[in-house]
């Protein structure tokens, strides 16, 4: 009887020690994962800082001498002020169905607008829905054959610019950029 009383008392302890062992191992793995994530984030932060410093040096070089030897000008036309990413207005990606002659396909396009000046941003923000609508309707009319080569893509840029110029006064958008263009 003494063995019967001791055996049940020992089993929970043995099971409990296994549970403790699993908890300790789990905690150690969790700490290792957290440390790995912290080191990855810190490592990427250093790369971003290095890239930012390189970009600032490039911007300063352009501000001093301009691109290709021409002096850089900002919105007001002042020499020495670089035109940067502040004049780019990104639109949310467009996803539309297009027809390729046999079946429907998806077209995903990310469009970014280069503004003629920084003051255009407020106007674009206020007219965003009509701009997106115009681009969406235009993209929906295209077929795969219309956009599969570089000439078709350049023509599409011109058509997007013309559509936007119907909504806001012409000349406020300098260029259209495709930063993502996928047909599936």
PDB file of C-alpha atoms in Angstrom:
ATOM      1  CA  UNK A   1       0.000   0.000   0.000  1.00  0.00           C
ATOM      2  CA  UNK A   2       2.836   2.372   0.627  1.00  0.00           C
ATOM      3  CA  UNK A   3       3.973   1.920  -2.979  1.00  0.00           C
ATOM      4  CA  UNK A   4       0.445   2.626  -4.266  1.00  0.00           C
ATOM      5  CA  UNK A   5       0.276   5.880  -2.295  1.00  0.00           C
ATOM      6  CA  UNK A   6       3.726   7.018  -3.442  1.00  0.00           C
ATOM      7  CA  UNK A   7       3.249   6.153  -7.138  1.00  0.00           C
ATOM      8  CA  UNK A   8       0.330   8.541  -7.762  1.00  0.00           C
ATOM      9  CA  UNK A   9       2.171  11.279  -5.901  1.00  0.00           C
ATOM     10  CA  UNK A  10       5.318  10.806  -8.060  1.00  0.00           C
ATOM     11  CA  UNK A  11       3.514  10.771 -11.438  1.00  0.00           C
ATOM     12  CA  UNK A  12       2.220  14.348 -11.236  1.00  0.00           C
ATOM     13  CA  UNK A  13       5.685  15.493 -10.209  1.00  0.00           C
ATOM     14  CA  UNK A  14       7.249  13.685 -13.197  1.00  0.00           C
ATOM     15  CA  UNK A  15       4.577  15.099 -15.509  1.00  0.00           C
ATOM     16  CA  UNK A  16       4.984  18.492 -13.912  1.00  0.00           C
ATOM     17  CA  UNK A  17       8.737  18.459 -14.451  1.00  0.00           C
ATOM     18  CA  UNK A  18       8.170  17.645 -18.136  1.00  0.00           C
ATOM     19  CA  UNK A  19       5.742  20.548 -18.339  1.00  0.00           C
ATOM     20  CA  UNK A  20       8.300  22.811 -16.693  1.00  0.00           C
ATOM     21  CA  UNK A  21      10.939  21.614 -19.142  1.00  0.00           C
ATOM     22  CA  UNK A  22       8.656  22.387 -22.118  1.00  0.00           C
ATOM     23  CA  UNK A  23       7.849  25.823 -20.680  1.00  0.00           C
ATOM     24  CA  UNK A  24      11.540  26.615 -20.229  1.00  0.00           C
ATOM     25  CA  UNK A  25      12.390  25.432 -23.742  1.00  0.00           C
ATOM     26  CA  UNK A  26       9.445  27.377 -25.169  1.00  0.00           C
ATOM     27  CA  UNK A  27      10.523  30.516 -23.336  1.00  0.00           C
ATOM     28  CA  UNK A  28      14.088  30.109 -24.605  1.00  0.00           C
ATOM     29  CA  UNK A  29      12.858  29.701 -28.192  1.00  0.00           C
ATOM     30  CA  UNK A  30      10.597  32.751 -27.815  1.00  0.00           C
ATOM     31  CA  UNK A  31      13.501  34.833 -26.501  1.00  0.00           C
ATOM     32  CA  UNK A  32      15.691  33.648 -29.399  1.00  0.00           C
ATOM     33  CA  UNK A  33      12.994  34.613 -31.923  1.00  0.00           C
ATOM     34  CA  UNK A  34      12.529  38.040 -30.340  1.00  0.00           C
ATOM     35  CA  UNK A  35      16.290  38.642 -30.365  1.00  0.00           C
ATOM     36  CA  UNK A  36      16.523  37.549 -34.007  1.00  0.00           C
ATOM     37  CA  UNK A  37      13.724  39.951 -34.974  1.00  0.00           C
ATOM     38  CA  UNK A  38      15.368  42.801 -33.049  1.00  0.00           C
ATOM     39  CA  UNK A  39      18.719  42.191 -34.756  1.00  0.00           C
ATOM     40  CA  UNK A  40      17.062  42.015 -38.177  1.00  0.00           C
ATOM     41  CA  UNK A  41      15.216  45.286 -37.583  1.00  0.00           C
ATOM     42  CA  UNK A  42      18.364  46.967 -36.288  1.00  0.00           C
ATOM     43  CA  UNK A  43      20.344  45.677 -39.252  1.00  0.00           C
ATOM     44  CA  UNK A  44      17.748  47.011 -41.716  1.00  0.00           C
ATOM     45  CA  UNK A  45      17.694  50.321 -39.881  1.00  0.00           C
ATOM     46  CA  UNK A  46      21.437  50.679 -40.485  1.00  0.00           C
ATOM     47  CA  UNK A  47      20.964  49.956 -44.202  1.00  0.00           C
ATOM     48  CA  UNK A  48      18.119  52.467 -44.406  1.00  0.00           C
ATOM     49  CA  UNK A  49      20.269  55.075 -42.689  1.00  0.00           C
ATOM     50  CA  UNK A  50      23.122  54.364 -45.113  1.00  0.00           C
ATOM     51  CA  UNK A  51      20.728  54.572 -48.088  1.00  0.00           C
ATOM     52  CA  UNK A  52      19.272  57.810 -46.737  1.00  0.00           C
ATOM     53  CA  UNK A  53      22.741  59.307 -46.367  1.00  0.00           C
ATOM     54  CA  UNK A  54      23.575  58.242 -49.938  1.00  0.00           C
ATOM     55  CA  UNK A  55      20.341  59.765 -51.233  1.00  0.00           C
ATOM     56  CA  UNK A  56      21.059  63.015 -49.397  1.00  0.00           C
ATOM     57  CA  UNK A  57      24.525  63.141 -50.950  1.00  0.00           C
ATOM     58  CA  UNK A  58      22.995  62.579 -54.402  1.00  0.00           C
ATOM     59  CA  UNK A  59      20.389  65.288 -53.782  1.00  0.00           C
ATOM     60  CA  UNK A  60      23.102  67.693 -52.653  1.00  0.00           C
ATOM     61  CA  UNK A  61      25.166  66.916 -55.747  1.00  0.00           C
ATOM     62  CA  UNK A  62      22.162  67.565 -57.980  1.00  0.00           C
ATOM     63  CA  UNK A  63      21.388  70.764 -56.076  1.00  0.00           C
ATOM     64  CA  UNK A  64      24.921  72.022 -56.613  1.00  0.00           C
ATOM     65  CA  UNK A  65      25.423  71.061 -60.227  1.00  0.00           C
ATOM     66  CA  UNK A  66      22.085  69.718 -61.414  1.00  0.00           C
ATOM     67  CA  UNK A  67      21.544  66.553 -63.404  1.00  0.00           C
ATOM     68  CA  UNK A  68      23.696  66.253 -66.522  1.00  0.00           C
ATOM     69  CA  UNK A  69      25.383  69.593 -65.811  1.00  0.00           C
ATOM     70  CA  UNK A  70      22.176  71.655 -65.791  1.00  0.00           C
ATOM     71  CA  UNK A  71      21.282  73.578 -62.647  1.00  0.00           C
ATOM     72  CA  UNK A  72      18.420  72.039 -60.719  1.00  0.00           C
ATOM     73  CA  UNK A  73      15.335  74.160 -60.150  1.00  0.00           C
ATOM     74  CA  UNK A  74      12.551  73.811 -57.630  1.00  0.00           C
ATOM     75  CA  UNK A  75       8.913  74.853 -57.987  1.00  0.00           C
ATOM     76  CA  UNK A  76       9.722  78.534 -57.746  1.00  0.00           C
ATOM     77  CA  UNK A  77      12.535  78.162 -60.277  1.00  0.00           C
ATOM     78  CA  UNK A  78      15.277  78.885 -57.744  1.00  0.00           C
ATOM     79  CA  UNK A  79      18.596  77.382 -58.833  1.00  0.00           C
ATOM     80  CA  UNK A  80      20.225  75.052 -56.372  1.00  0.00           C
ATOM     81  CA  UNK A  81      17.021  73.556 -54.965  1.00  0.00           C
ATOM     82  CA  UNK A  82      16.603  69.946 -56.051  1.00  0.00           C
ATOM     83  CA  UNK A  83      13.355  68.568 -57.397  1.00  0.00           C
ATOM     84  CA  UNK A  84      12.731  65.440 -55.344  1.00  0.00           C
ATOM     85  CA  UNK A  85      10.203  62.799 -54.556  1.00  0.00           C
ATOM     86  CA  UNK A  86       8.045  65.466 -52.914  1.00  0.00           C
ATOM     87  CA  UNK A  87       6.604  66.187 -56.370  1.00  0.00           C
ATOM     88  CA  UNK A  88       5.466  62.592 -56.909  1.00  0.00           C
ATOM     89  CA  UNK A  89       1.843  61.782 -56.139  1.00  0.00           C
ATOM     90  CA  UNK A  90       1.242  57.999 -55.890  1.00  0.00           C
ATOM     91  CA  UNK A  91      -2.198  56.622 -56.640  1.00  0.00           C
ATOM     92  CA  UNK A  92      -3.459  53.411 -55.088  1.00  0.00           C
ATOM     93  CA  UNK A  93      -2.989  50.413 -57.428  1.00  0.00           C
ATOM     94  CA  UNK A  94      -5.610  49.784 -60.098  1.00  0.00           C
ATOM     95  CA  UNK A  95      -6.806  46.221 -60.739  1.00  0.00           C
ATOM     96  CA  UNK A  96      -9.036  45.727 -63.765  1.00  0.00           C
ATOM     97  CA  UNK A  97     -10.155  42.951 -66.085  1.00  0.00           C
ATOM     98  CA  UNK A  98      -8.800  43.075 -69.621  1.00  0.00           C
ATOM     99  CA  UNK A  99      -9.543  40.814 -72.563  1.00  0.00           C
ATOM    100  CA  UNK A 100      -6.741  39.052 -74.421  1.00  0.00           C
ATOM    101  CA  UNK A 101      -8.815  37.646 -77.293  1.00  0.00           C
ATOM    102  CA  UNK A 102      -9.492  34.315 -75.609  1.00  0.00           C
ATOM    103  CA  UNK A 103     -10.123  34.974 -71.948  1.00  0.00           C
ATOM    104  CA  UNK A 104     -10.308  37.656 -69.292  1.00  0.00           C
ATOM    105  CA  UNK A 105      -7.100  38.582 -67.549  1.00  0.00           C
ATOM    106  CA  UNK A 106      -6.227  40.835 -64.643  1.00  0.00           C
ATOM    107  CA  UNK A 107      -4.201  43.984 -65.073  1.00  0.00           C
ATOM    108  CA  UNK A 108      -2.627  45.533 -62.001  1.00  0.00           C
ATOM    109  CA  UNK A 109      -1.081  48.963 -62.499  1.00  0.00           C
ATOM    110  CA  UNK A 110       0.437  51.330 -59.963  1.00  0.00           C
ATOM    111  CA  UNK A 111       0.458  54.862 -61.330  1.00  0.00           C
ATOM    112  CA  UNK A 112       2.424  57.771 -59.915  1.00  0.00           C
ATOM    113  CA  UNK A 113       1.992  61.350 -61.075  1.00  0.00           C
ATOM    114  CA  UNK A 114       4.830  63.860 -61.265  1.00  0.00           C
ATOM    115  CA  UNK A 115       3.377  67.203 -60.261  1.00  0.00           C
ATOM    116  CA  UNK A 116       4.566  70.445 -61.856  1.00  0.00           C
ATOM    117  CA  UNK A 117       4.680  72.011 -58.376  1.00  0.00           C
ATOM    118  CA  UNK A 118       4.105  71.152 -54.737  1.00  0.00           C
ATOM    119  CA  UNK A 119       0.876  73.184 -54.648  1.00  0.00           C
ATOM    120  CA  UNK A 120      -0.797  70.706 -57.008  1.00  0.00           C
ATOM    121  CA  UNK A 121      -1.027  68.060 -54.268  1.00  0.00           C
ATOM    122  CA  UNK A 122      -4.000  69.712 -52.567  1.00  0.00           C
ATOM    123  CA  UNK A 123      -5.856  69.899 -55.860  1.00  0.00           C
ATOM    124  CA  UNK A 124      -5.123  66.232 -56.598  1.00  0.00           C
ATOM    125  CA  UNK A 125      -6.309  65.235 -53.133  1.00  0.00           C
ATOM    126  CA  UNK A 126      -9.577  67.106 -53.615  1.00  0.00           C
ATOM    127  CA  UNK A 127     -10.187  65.550 -57.065  1.00  0.00           C
ATOM    128  CA  UNK A 128      -8.914  62.042 -56.286  1.00  0.00           C
ATOM    129  CA  UNK A 129     -12.211  60.190 -56.881  1.00  0.00           C
ATOM    130  CA  UNK A 130     -12.776  61.613 -60.401  1.00  0.00           C
ATOM    131  CA  UNK A 131      -9.112  61.013 -61.281  1.00  0.00           C
ATOM    132  CA  UNK A 132      -9.225  57.383 -60.139  1.00  0.00           C
ATOM    133  CA  UNK A 133     -12.528  56.907 -61.966  1.00  0.00           C
ATOM    134  CA  UNK A 134     -11.120  58.292 -65.228  1.00  0.00           C
ATOM    135  CA  UNK A 135      -8.022  56.080 -65.043  1.00  0.00           C
ATOM    136  CA  UNK A 136     -10.081  53.029 -64.090  1.00  0.00           C
ATOM    137  CA  UNK A 137     -12.492  53.507 -67.010  1.00  0.00           C
ATOM    138  CA  UNK A 138      -9.570  54.023 -69.398  1.00  0.00           C
ATOM    139  CA  UNK A 139      -7.765  50.885 -68.195  1.00  0.00           C
ATOM    140  CA  UNK A 140     -10.961  48.844 -68.511  1.00  0.00           C
ATOM    141  CA  UNK A 141     -11.183  49.642 -72.237  1.00  0.00           C
ATOM    142  CA  UNK A 142      -7.746  48.185 -72.979  1.00  0.00           C
ATOM    143  CA  UNK A 143      -6.948  44.737 -74.341  1.00  0.00           C
ATOM    144  CA  UNK A 144      -3.773  42.756 -73.785  1.00  0.00           C
ATOM    145  CA  UNK A 145      -2.635  43.594 -77.317  1.00  0.00           C
ATOM    146  CA  UNK A 146      -3.019  47.321 -76.580  1.00  0.00           C
ATOM    147  CA  UNK A 147      -0.620  47.289 -73.630  1.00  0.00           C
ATOM    148  CA  UNK A 148       1.784  44.398 -74.107  1.00  0.00           C
ATOM    149  CA  UNK A 149       4.601  46.321 -75.814  1.00  0.00           C
ATOM    150  CA  UNK A 150       6.474  49.466 -74.807  1.00  0.00           C
ATOM    151  CA  UNK A 151       4.715  51.568 -77.442  1.00  0.00           C
ATOM    152  CA  UNK A 152       1.326  50.563 -76.001  1.00  0.00           C
ATOM    153  CA  UNK A 153       2.451  51.394 -72.474  1.00  0.00           C
ATOM    154  CA  UNK A 154       3.737  54.818 -73.559  1.00  0.00           C
ATOM    155  CA  UNK A 155       0.450  55.483 -75.382  1.00  0.00           C
ATOM    156  CA  UNK A 156      -1.430  54.473 -72.231  1.00  0.00           C
ATOM    157  CA  UNK A 157       0.625  57.005 -70.229  1.00  0.00           C
ATOM    158  CA  UNK A 158      -0.345  59.716 -72.713  1.00  0.00           C
ATOM    159  CA  UNK A 159      -4.010  58.728 -72.517  1.00  0.00           C
ATOM    160  CA  UNK A 160      -3.934  58.758 -68.695  1.00  0.00           C
ATOM    161  CA  UNK A 161      -2.353  62.225 -68.758  1.00  0.00           C
ATOM    162  CA  UNK A 162      -5.039  63.445 -71.184  1.00  0.00           C
ATOM    163  CA  UNK A 163      -7.786  61.999 -68.953  1.00  0.00           C
ATOM    164  CA  UNK A 164      -6.369  63.700 -65.865  1.00  0.00           C
ATOM    165  CA  UNK A 165      -5.982  67.000 -67.738  1.00  0.00           C
ATOM    166  CA  UNK A 166      -9.748  66.951 -68.320  1.00  0.00           C
ATOM    167  CA  UNK A 167     -10.262  66.911 -64.544  1.00  0.00           C
ATOM    168  CA  UNK A 168      -7.580  69.344 -63.381  1.00  0.00           C
ATOM    169  CA  UNK A 169      -6.121  72.201 -65.441  1.00  0.00           C
ATOM    170  CA  UNK A 170      -3.535  71.058 -68.015  1.00  0.00           C
ATOM    171  CA  UNK A 171       0.120  71.510 -67.136  1.00  0.00           C
ATOM    172  CA  UNK A 172      -0.210  70.616 -63.466  1.00  0.00           C
ATOM    173  CA  UNK A 173       0.914  67.025 -64.106  1.00  0.00           C
ATOM    174  CA  UNK A 174       4.299  66.791 -65.824  1.00  0.00           C
ATOM    175  CA  UNK A 175       4.642  63.015 -66.284  1.00  0.00           C
ATOM    176  CA  UNK A 176       2.990  59.677 -65.615  1.00  0.00           C
ATOM    177  CA  UNK A 177       5.011  56.790 -64.196  1.00  0.00           C
ATOM    178  CA  UNK A 178       4.111  53.108 -63.973  1.00  0.00           C
ATOM    179  CA  UNK A 179       5.787  51.704 -60.869  1.00  0.00           C
ATOM    180  CA  UNK A 180       4.019  48.346 -61.112  1.00  0.00           C
ATOM    181  CA  UNK A 181       2.535  46.770 -64.246  1.00  0.00           C
ATOM    182  CA  UNK A 182       1.357  43.161 -64.049  1.00  0.00           C
ATOM    183  CA  UNK A 183      -0.890  41.157 -66.359  1.00  0.00           C
ATOM    184  CA  UNK A 184      -2.063  37.794 -65.085  1.00  0.00           C
TER     185      UNK A 184
END
